[in-house]
mmCIF file of C-alpha atoms in Angstrom:
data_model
loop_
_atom_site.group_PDB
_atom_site.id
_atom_site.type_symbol
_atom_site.label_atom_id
_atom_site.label_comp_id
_atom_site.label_asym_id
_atom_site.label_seq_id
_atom_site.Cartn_x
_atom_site.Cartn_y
_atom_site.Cartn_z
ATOM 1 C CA UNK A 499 49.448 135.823 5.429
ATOM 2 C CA UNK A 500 48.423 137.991 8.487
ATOM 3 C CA UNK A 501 47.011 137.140 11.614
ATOM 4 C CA UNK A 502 43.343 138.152 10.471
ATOM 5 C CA UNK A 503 43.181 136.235 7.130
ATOM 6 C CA UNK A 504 42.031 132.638 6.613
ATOM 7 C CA UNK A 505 43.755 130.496 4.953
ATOM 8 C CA UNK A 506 42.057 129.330 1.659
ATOM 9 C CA UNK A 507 39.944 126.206 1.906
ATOM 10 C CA UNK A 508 41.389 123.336 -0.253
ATOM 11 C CA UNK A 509 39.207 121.545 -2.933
ATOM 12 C CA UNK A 510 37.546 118.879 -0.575
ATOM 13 C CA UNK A 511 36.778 121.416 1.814
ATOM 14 C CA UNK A 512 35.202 123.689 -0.751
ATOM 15 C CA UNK A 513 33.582 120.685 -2.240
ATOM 16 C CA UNK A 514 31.860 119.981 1.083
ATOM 17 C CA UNK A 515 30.551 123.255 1.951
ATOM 18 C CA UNK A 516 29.455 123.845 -1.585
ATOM 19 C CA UNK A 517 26.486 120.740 -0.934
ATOM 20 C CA UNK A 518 24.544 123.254 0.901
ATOM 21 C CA UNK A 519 23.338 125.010 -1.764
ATOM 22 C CA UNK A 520 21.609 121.824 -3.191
ATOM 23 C CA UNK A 521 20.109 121.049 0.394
ATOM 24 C CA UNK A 522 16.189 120.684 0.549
ATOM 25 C CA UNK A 523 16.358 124.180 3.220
ATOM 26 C CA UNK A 524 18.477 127.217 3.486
ATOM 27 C CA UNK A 525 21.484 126.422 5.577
ATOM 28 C CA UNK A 526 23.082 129.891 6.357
ATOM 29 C CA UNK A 527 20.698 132.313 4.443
ATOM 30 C CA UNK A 528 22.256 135.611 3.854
ATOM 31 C CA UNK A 529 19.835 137.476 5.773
ATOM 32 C CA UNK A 530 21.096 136.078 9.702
ATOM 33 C CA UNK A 531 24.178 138.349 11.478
ATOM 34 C CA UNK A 532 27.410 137.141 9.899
ATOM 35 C CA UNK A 533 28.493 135.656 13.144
ATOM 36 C CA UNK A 534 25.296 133.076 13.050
ATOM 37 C CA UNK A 535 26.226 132.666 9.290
ATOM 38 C CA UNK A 536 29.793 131.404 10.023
ATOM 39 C CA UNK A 537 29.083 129.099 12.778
ATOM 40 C CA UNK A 538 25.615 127.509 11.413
ATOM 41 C CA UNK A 539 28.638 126.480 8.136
ATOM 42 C CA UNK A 540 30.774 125.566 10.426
ATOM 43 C CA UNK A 541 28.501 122.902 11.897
ATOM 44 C CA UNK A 542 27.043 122.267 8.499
ATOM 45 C CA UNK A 543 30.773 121.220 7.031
ATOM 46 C CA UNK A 544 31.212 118.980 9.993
ATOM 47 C CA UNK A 545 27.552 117.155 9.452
ATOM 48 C CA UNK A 546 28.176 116.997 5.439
ATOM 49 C CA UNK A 547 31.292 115.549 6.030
ATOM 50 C CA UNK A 548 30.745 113.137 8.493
ATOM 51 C CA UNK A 549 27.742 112.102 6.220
ATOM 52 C CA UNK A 550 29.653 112.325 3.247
ATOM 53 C CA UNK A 551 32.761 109.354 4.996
ATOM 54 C CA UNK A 552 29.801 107.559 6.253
ATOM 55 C CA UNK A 553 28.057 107.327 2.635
ATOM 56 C CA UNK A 554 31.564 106.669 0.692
ATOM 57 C CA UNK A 555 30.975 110.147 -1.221
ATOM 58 C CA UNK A 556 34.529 111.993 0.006
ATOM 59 C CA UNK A 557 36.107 114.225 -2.564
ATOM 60 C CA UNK A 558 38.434 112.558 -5.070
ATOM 61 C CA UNK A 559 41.897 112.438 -4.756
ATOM 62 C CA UNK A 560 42.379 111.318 -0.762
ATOM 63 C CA UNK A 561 42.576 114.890 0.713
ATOM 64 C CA UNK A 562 40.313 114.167 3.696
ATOM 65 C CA UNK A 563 42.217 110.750 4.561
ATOM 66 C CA UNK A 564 45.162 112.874 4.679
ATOM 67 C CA UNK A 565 44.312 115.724 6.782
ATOM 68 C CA UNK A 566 42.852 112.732 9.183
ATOM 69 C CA UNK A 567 45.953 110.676 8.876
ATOM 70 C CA UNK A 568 44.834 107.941 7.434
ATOM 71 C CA UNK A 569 46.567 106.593 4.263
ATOM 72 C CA UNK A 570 43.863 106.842 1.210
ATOM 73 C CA UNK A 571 44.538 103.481 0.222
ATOM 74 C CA UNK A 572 42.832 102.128 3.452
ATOM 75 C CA UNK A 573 40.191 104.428 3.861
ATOM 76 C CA UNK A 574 37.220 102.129 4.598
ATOM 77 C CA UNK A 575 33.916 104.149 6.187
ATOM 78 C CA UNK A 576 34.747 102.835 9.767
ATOM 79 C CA UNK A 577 38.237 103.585 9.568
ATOM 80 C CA UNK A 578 37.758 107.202 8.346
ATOM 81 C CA UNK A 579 35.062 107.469 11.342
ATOM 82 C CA UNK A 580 37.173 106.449 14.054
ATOM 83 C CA UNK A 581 40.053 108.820 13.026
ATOM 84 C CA UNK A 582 37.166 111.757 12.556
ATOM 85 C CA UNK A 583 36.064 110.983 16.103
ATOM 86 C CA UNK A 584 39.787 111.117 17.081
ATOM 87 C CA UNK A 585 40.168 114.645 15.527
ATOM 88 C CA UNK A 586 36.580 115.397 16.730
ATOM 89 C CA UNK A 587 38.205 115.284 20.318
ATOM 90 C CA UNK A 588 41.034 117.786 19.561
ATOM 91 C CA UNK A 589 38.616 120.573 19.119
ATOM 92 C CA UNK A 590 37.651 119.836 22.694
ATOM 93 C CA UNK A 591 40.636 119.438 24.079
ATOM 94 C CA UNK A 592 42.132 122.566 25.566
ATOM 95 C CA UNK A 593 45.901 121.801 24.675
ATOM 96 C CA UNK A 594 45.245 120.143 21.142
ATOM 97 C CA UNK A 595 44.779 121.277 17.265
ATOM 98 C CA UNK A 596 42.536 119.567 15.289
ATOM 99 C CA UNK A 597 44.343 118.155 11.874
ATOM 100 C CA UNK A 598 41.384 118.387 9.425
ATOM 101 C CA UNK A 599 40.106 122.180 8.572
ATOM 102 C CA UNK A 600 36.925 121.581 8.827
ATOM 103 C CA UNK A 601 37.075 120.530 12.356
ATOM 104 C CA UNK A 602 39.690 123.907 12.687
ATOM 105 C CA UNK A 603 36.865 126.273 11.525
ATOM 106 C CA UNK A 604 34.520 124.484 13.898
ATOM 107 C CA UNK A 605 36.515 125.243 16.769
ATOM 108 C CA UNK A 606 35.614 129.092 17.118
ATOM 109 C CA UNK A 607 32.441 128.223 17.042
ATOM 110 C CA UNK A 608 32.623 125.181 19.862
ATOM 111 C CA UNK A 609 34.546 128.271 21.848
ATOM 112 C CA UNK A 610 31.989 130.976 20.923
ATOM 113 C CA UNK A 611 28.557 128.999 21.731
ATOM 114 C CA UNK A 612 29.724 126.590 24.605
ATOM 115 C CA UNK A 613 29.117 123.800 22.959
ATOM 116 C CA UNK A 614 29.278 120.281 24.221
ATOM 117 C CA UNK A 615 30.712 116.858 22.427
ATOM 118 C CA UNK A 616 27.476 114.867 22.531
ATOM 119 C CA UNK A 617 25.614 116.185 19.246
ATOM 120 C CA UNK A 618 28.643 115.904 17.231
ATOM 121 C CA UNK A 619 29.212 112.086 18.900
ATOM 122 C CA UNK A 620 25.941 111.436 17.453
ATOM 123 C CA UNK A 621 26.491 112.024 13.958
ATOM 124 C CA UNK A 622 29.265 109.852 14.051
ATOM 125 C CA UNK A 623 27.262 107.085 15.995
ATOM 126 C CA UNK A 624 24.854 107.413 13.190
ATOM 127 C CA UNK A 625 27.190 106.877 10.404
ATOM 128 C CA UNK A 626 28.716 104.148 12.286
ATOM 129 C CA UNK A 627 25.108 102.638 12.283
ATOM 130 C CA UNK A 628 24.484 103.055 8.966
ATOM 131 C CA UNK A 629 28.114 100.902 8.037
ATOM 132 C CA UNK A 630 25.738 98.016 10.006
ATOM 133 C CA UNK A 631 22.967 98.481 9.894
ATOM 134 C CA UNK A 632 21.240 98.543 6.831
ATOM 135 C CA UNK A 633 17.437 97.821 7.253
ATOM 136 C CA UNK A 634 15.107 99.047 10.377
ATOM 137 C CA UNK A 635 12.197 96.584 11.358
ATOM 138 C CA UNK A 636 10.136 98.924 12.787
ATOM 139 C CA UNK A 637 9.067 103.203 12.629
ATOM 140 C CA UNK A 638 10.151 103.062 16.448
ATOM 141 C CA UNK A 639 13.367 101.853 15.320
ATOM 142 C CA UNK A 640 14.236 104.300 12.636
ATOM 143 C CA UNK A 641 13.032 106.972 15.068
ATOM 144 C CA UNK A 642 15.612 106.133 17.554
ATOM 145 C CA UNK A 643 18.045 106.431 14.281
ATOM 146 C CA UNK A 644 17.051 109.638 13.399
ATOM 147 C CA UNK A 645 17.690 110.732 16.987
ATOM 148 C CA UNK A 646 21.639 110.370 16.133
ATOM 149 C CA UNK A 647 21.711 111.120 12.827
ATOM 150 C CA UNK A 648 19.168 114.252 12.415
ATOM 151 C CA UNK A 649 17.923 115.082 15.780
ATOM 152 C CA UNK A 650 21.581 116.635 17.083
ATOM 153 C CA UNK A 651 21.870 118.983 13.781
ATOM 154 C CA UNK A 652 18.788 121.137 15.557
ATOM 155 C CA UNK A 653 20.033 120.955 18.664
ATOM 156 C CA UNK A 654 23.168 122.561 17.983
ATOM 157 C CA UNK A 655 21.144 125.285 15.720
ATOM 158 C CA UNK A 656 19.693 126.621 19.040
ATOM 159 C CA UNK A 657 22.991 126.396 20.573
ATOM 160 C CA UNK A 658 24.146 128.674 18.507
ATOM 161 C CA UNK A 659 21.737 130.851 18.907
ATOM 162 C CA UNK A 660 21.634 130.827 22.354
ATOM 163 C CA UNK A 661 18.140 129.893 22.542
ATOM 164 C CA UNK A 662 17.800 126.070 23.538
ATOM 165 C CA UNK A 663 14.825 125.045 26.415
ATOM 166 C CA UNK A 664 13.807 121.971 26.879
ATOM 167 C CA UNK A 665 10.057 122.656 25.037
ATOM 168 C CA UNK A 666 12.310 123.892 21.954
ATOM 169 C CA UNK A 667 14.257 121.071 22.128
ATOM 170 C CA UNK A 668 11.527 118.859 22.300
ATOM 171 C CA UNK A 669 10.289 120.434 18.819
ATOM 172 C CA UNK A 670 13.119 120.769 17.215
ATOM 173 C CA UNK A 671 13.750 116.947 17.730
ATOM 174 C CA UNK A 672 10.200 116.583 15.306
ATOM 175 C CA UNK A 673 11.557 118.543 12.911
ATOM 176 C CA UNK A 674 14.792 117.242 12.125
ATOM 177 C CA UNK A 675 13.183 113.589 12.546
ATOM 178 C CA UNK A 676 10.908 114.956 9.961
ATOM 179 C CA UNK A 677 13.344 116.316 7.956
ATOM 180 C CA UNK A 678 15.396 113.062 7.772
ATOM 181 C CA UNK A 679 12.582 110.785 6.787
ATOM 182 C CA UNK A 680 11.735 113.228 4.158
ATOM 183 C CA UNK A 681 15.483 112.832 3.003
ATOM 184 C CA UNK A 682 15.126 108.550 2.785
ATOM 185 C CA UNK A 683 11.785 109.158 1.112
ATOM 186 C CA UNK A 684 13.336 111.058 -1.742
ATOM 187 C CA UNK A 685 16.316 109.072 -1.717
ATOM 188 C CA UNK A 686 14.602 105.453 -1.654
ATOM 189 C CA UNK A 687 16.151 104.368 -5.122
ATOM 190 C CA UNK A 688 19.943 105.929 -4.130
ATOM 191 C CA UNK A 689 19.510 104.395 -0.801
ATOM 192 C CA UNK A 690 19.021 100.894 -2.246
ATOM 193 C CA UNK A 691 22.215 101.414 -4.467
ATOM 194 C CA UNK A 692 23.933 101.441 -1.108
ATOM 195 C CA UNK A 693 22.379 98.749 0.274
ATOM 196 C CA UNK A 694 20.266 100.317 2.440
ATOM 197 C CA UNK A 695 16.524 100.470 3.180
ATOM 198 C CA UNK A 696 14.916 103.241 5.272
ATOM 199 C CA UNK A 697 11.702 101.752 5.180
ATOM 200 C CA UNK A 698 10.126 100.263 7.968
ATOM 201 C CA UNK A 699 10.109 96.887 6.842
ATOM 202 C CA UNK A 700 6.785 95.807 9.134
ATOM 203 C CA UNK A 701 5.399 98.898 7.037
ATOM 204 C CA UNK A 702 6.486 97.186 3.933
ATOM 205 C CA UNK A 703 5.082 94.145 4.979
ATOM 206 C CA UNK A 704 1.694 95.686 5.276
ATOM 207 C CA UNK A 705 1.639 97.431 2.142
ATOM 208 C CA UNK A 706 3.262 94.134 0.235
ATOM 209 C CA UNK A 707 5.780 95.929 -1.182
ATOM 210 C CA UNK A 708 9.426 93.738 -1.442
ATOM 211 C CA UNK A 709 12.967 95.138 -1.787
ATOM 212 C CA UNK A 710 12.624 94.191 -5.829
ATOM 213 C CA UNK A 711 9.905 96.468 -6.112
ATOM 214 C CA UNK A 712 11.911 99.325 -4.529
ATOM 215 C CA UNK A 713 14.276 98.478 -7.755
ATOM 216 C CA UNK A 714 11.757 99.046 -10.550
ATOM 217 C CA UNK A 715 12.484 102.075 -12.648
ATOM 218 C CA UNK A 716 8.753 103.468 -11.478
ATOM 219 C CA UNK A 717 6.819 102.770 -8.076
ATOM 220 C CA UNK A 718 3.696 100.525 -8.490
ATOM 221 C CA UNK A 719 0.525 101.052 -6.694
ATOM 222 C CA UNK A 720 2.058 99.655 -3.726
ATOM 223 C CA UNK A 721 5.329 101.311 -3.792
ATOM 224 C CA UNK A 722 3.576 104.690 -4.106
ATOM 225 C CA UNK A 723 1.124 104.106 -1.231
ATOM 226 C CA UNK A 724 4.072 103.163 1.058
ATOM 227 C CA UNK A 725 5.543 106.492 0.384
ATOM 228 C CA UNK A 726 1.898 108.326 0.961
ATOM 229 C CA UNK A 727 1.721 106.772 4.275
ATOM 230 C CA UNK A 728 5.638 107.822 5.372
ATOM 231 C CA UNK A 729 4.910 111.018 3.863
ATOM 232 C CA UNK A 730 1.792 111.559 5.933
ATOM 233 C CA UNK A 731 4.339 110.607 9.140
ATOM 234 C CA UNK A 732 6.573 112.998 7.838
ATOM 235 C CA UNK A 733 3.693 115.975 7.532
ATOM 236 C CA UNK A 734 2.296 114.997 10.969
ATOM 237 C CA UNK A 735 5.931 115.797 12.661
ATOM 238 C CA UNK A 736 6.857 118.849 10.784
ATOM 239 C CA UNK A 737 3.327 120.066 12.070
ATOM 240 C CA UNK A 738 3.955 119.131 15.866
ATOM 241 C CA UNK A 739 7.524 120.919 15.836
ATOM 242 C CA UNK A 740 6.598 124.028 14.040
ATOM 243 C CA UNK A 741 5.543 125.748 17.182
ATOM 244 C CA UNK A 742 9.240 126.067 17.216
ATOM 245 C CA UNK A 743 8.828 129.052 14.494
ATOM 246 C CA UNK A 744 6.494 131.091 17.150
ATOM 247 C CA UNK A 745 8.332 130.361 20.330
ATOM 248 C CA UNK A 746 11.479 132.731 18.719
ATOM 249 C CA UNK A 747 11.795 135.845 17.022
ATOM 250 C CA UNK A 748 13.786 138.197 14.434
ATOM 251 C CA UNK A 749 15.738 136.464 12.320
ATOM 252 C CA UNK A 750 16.067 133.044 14.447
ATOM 253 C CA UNK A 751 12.102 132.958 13.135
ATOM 254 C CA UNK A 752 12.843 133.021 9.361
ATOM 255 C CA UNK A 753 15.592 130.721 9.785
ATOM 256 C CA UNK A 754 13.175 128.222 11.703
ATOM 257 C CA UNK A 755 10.556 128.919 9.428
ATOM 258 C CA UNK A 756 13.035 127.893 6.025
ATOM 259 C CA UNK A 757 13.279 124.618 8.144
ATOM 260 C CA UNK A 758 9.982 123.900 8.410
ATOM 261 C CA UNK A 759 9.278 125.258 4.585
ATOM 262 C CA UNK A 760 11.765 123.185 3.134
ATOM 263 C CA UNK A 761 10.090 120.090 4.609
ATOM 264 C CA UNK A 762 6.798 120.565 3.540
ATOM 265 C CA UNK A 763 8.117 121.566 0.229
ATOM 266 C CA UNK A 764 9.998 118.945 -0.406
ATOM 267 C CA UNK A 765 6.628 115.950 0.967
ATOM 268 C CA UNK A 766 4.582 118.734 -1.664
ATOM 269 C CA UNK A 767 7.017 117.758 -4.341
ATOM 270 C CA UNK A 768 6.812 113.950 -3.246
ATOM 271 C CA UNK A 769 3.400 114.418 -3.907
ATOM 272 C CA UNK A 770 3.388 116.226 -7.359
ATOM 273 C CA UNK A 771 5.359 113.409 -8.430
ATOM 274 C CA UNK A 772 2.417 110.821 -7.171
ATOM 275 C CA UNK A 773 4.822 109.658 -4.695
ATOM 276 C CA UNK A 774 6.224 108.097 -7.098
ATOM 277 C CA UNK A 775 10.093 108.705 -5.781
ATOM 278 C CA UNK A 776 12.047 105.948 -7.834
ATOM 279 C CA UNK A 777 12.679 107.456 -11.583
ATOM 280 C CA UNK A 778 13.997 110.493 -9.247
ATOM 281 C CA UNK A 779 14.288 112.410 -6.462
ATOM 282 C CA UNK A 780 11.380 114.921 -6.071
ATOM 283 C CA UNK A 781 12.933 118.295 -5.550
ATOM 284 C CA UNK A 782 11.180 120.887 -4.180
ATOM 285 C CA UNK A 783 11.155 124.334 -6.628
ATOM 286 C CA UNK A 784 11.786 127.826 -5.138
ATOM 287 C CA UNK A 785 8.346 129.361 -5.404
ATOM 288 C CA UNK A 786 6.747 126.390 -3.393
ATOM 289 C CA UNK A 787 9.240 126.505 -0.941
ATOM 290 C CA UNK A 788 8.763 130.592 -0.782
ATOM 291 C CA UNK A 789 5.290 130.220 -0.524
ATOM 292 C CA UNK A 790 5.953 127.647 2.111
ATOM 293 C CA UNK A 791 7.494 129.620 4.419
ATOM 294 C CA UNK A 792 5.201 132.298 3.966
ATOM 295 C CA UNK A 793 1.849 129.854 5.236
ATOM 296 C CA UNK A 794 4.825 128.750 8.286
ATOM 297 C CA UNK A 795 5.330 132.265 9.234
ATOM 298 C CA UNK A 796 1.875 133.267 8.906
ATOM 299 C CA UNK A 797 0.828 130.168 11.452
ATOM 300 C CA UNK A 798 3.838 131.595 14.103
ATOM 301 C CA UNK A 799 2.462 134.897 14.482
ATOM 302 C CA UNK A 800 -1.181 133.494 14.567
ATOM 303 C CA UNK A 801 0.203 131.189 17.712
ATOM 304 C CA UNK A 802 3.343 134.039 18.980
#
């Protein structure tokens, strides 16, 4: 092999990176400079991954307890975190390789963009959470979740790009908070298979909806107005970041915009289904989310 090819990923690797295409946005559309394209899947195989060891969905066979040296048999979440964090430090570290490829490809792109430890910290302090936490009383509280576990993917998407401030950051925050509780709302019935409730639970309590209800094949009245009400949250944050879209330009705009899109999309398609999210999770089709993008681009060059 020479000096300028890659090596070929192996099957988790290619596993991971293949979830983007089933994301509810575009992750690395084709139509950015390659150089954006490569790091934005760089980061994106480090935050599926890190997800993937926090939710117990790793690629069969051990390969990422390997490359992380930790023996398969005794690969428990927390375990598989700590080791991740470990290797997280290597790309970092001047005089160090990481072990697991993923975290190879990333460093380039750490090199390339100046980019610091903290957002990638935070995805790992989120799936740390989520091995112990399991239920949030409040909206404040998953909030301050969503700050570690959504909020740093934006951050480092204008790091990249080169274009981070703090009024940008500031919006991008309500986005990917957005974009996260759009996730748990479509996700309510696999969420509960895991133990875990993304619901505020004072919210439940007002809408006298219980845990067994969230286990019903179909949402009830109550279960459905629940959803209508998070949704609504949801729309309201999506609609104070998206004067993210106008504040950049080019390419960095459509990107932004797909963000935003895929978002609104996705609550639309919460909606078509009478938020009724349990038999399913309401997908969002390509023609809404097209036509999406279109209304979020129109709006930034109304406000640009």
């Amino acid at each position: 092999m020479t000096d300028t090819q890659q090596p070929r990923p192996d099957a988790a690797v290619r596993a991971t990176l293949d979830k983007a295409a089933h994301e509810n946005f575009p992750v690395a559309p084709f139509f950015l400079p390659r150089a954006w394209r490569d790091d934005l899947m760089a980061v994106y195989g480090y935050a599926r991954l890190v997800d993937d060891i926090g939710d117990g969905d790793l690629a069969p066979g051990g390969a990422d307890a390997r490359h992380l040296g930790v023996d398969p048999r005794h690969a428990d979440p927390l375990t598989l975190l700590d080791a991740f964090e470990t290797d997280l430090r290597r790309v970092f570290a001047a005089d160090d390789t990481p072990h697991h490829p993923l975290l190879r490809a990333l460093v380039p792109t750490v090199r390339r963009c100046g980019l610091t430890p903290e957002p990638f910290l935070g995805l790992i302090a989120a799936n740390r959470q989520d091995q112990l936490v399991s239920r949030y009383e409040t909206y404040d509280d998953l909030v301050a979740y969503c700050e570690l576990s959504a909020n740093p993917v934006g951050r480092l998407v204008l790091g990249i790009t080169g274009t981070s401030s703090p009024e940008r950051l500031r919006h991008s925050d309500a986005i990917c908070t957005a974009l996260q509780i759009v996730e748990h709302l479509q996700d309510v019935a696999e969420d509960l298979g895991r133990d875990r409730v993304y619901l505020p639970a004072e919210d439940m309590k007002r809408f006298h909806v219980t845990e067994a209800d969230l286990a019903r094949p179909t949402g009830g009245a109550s279960v459905r107005a629940l959803v209508a009400f998070e949704a609504e949250r949801a729309r309201n944050l999506l609609n104070e970041g998206t004067p993210l879209v106008g504040s950049v330009h080019g390419r960095l705009r459509l990107l932004l915009a797909g963000f935003v899109a895929g978002g609104h999309a996705a609550l639309d398609a919460v909606a078509a289904a009478g938020h009724d999210v349990l038999p399913r999770p309401p997908k969002p089709t390509k023609p809404r989310l097209m036509r999406r993008a279109g209304a979020v681009l129109r709006q930034a060059r109304r406000e640009g």
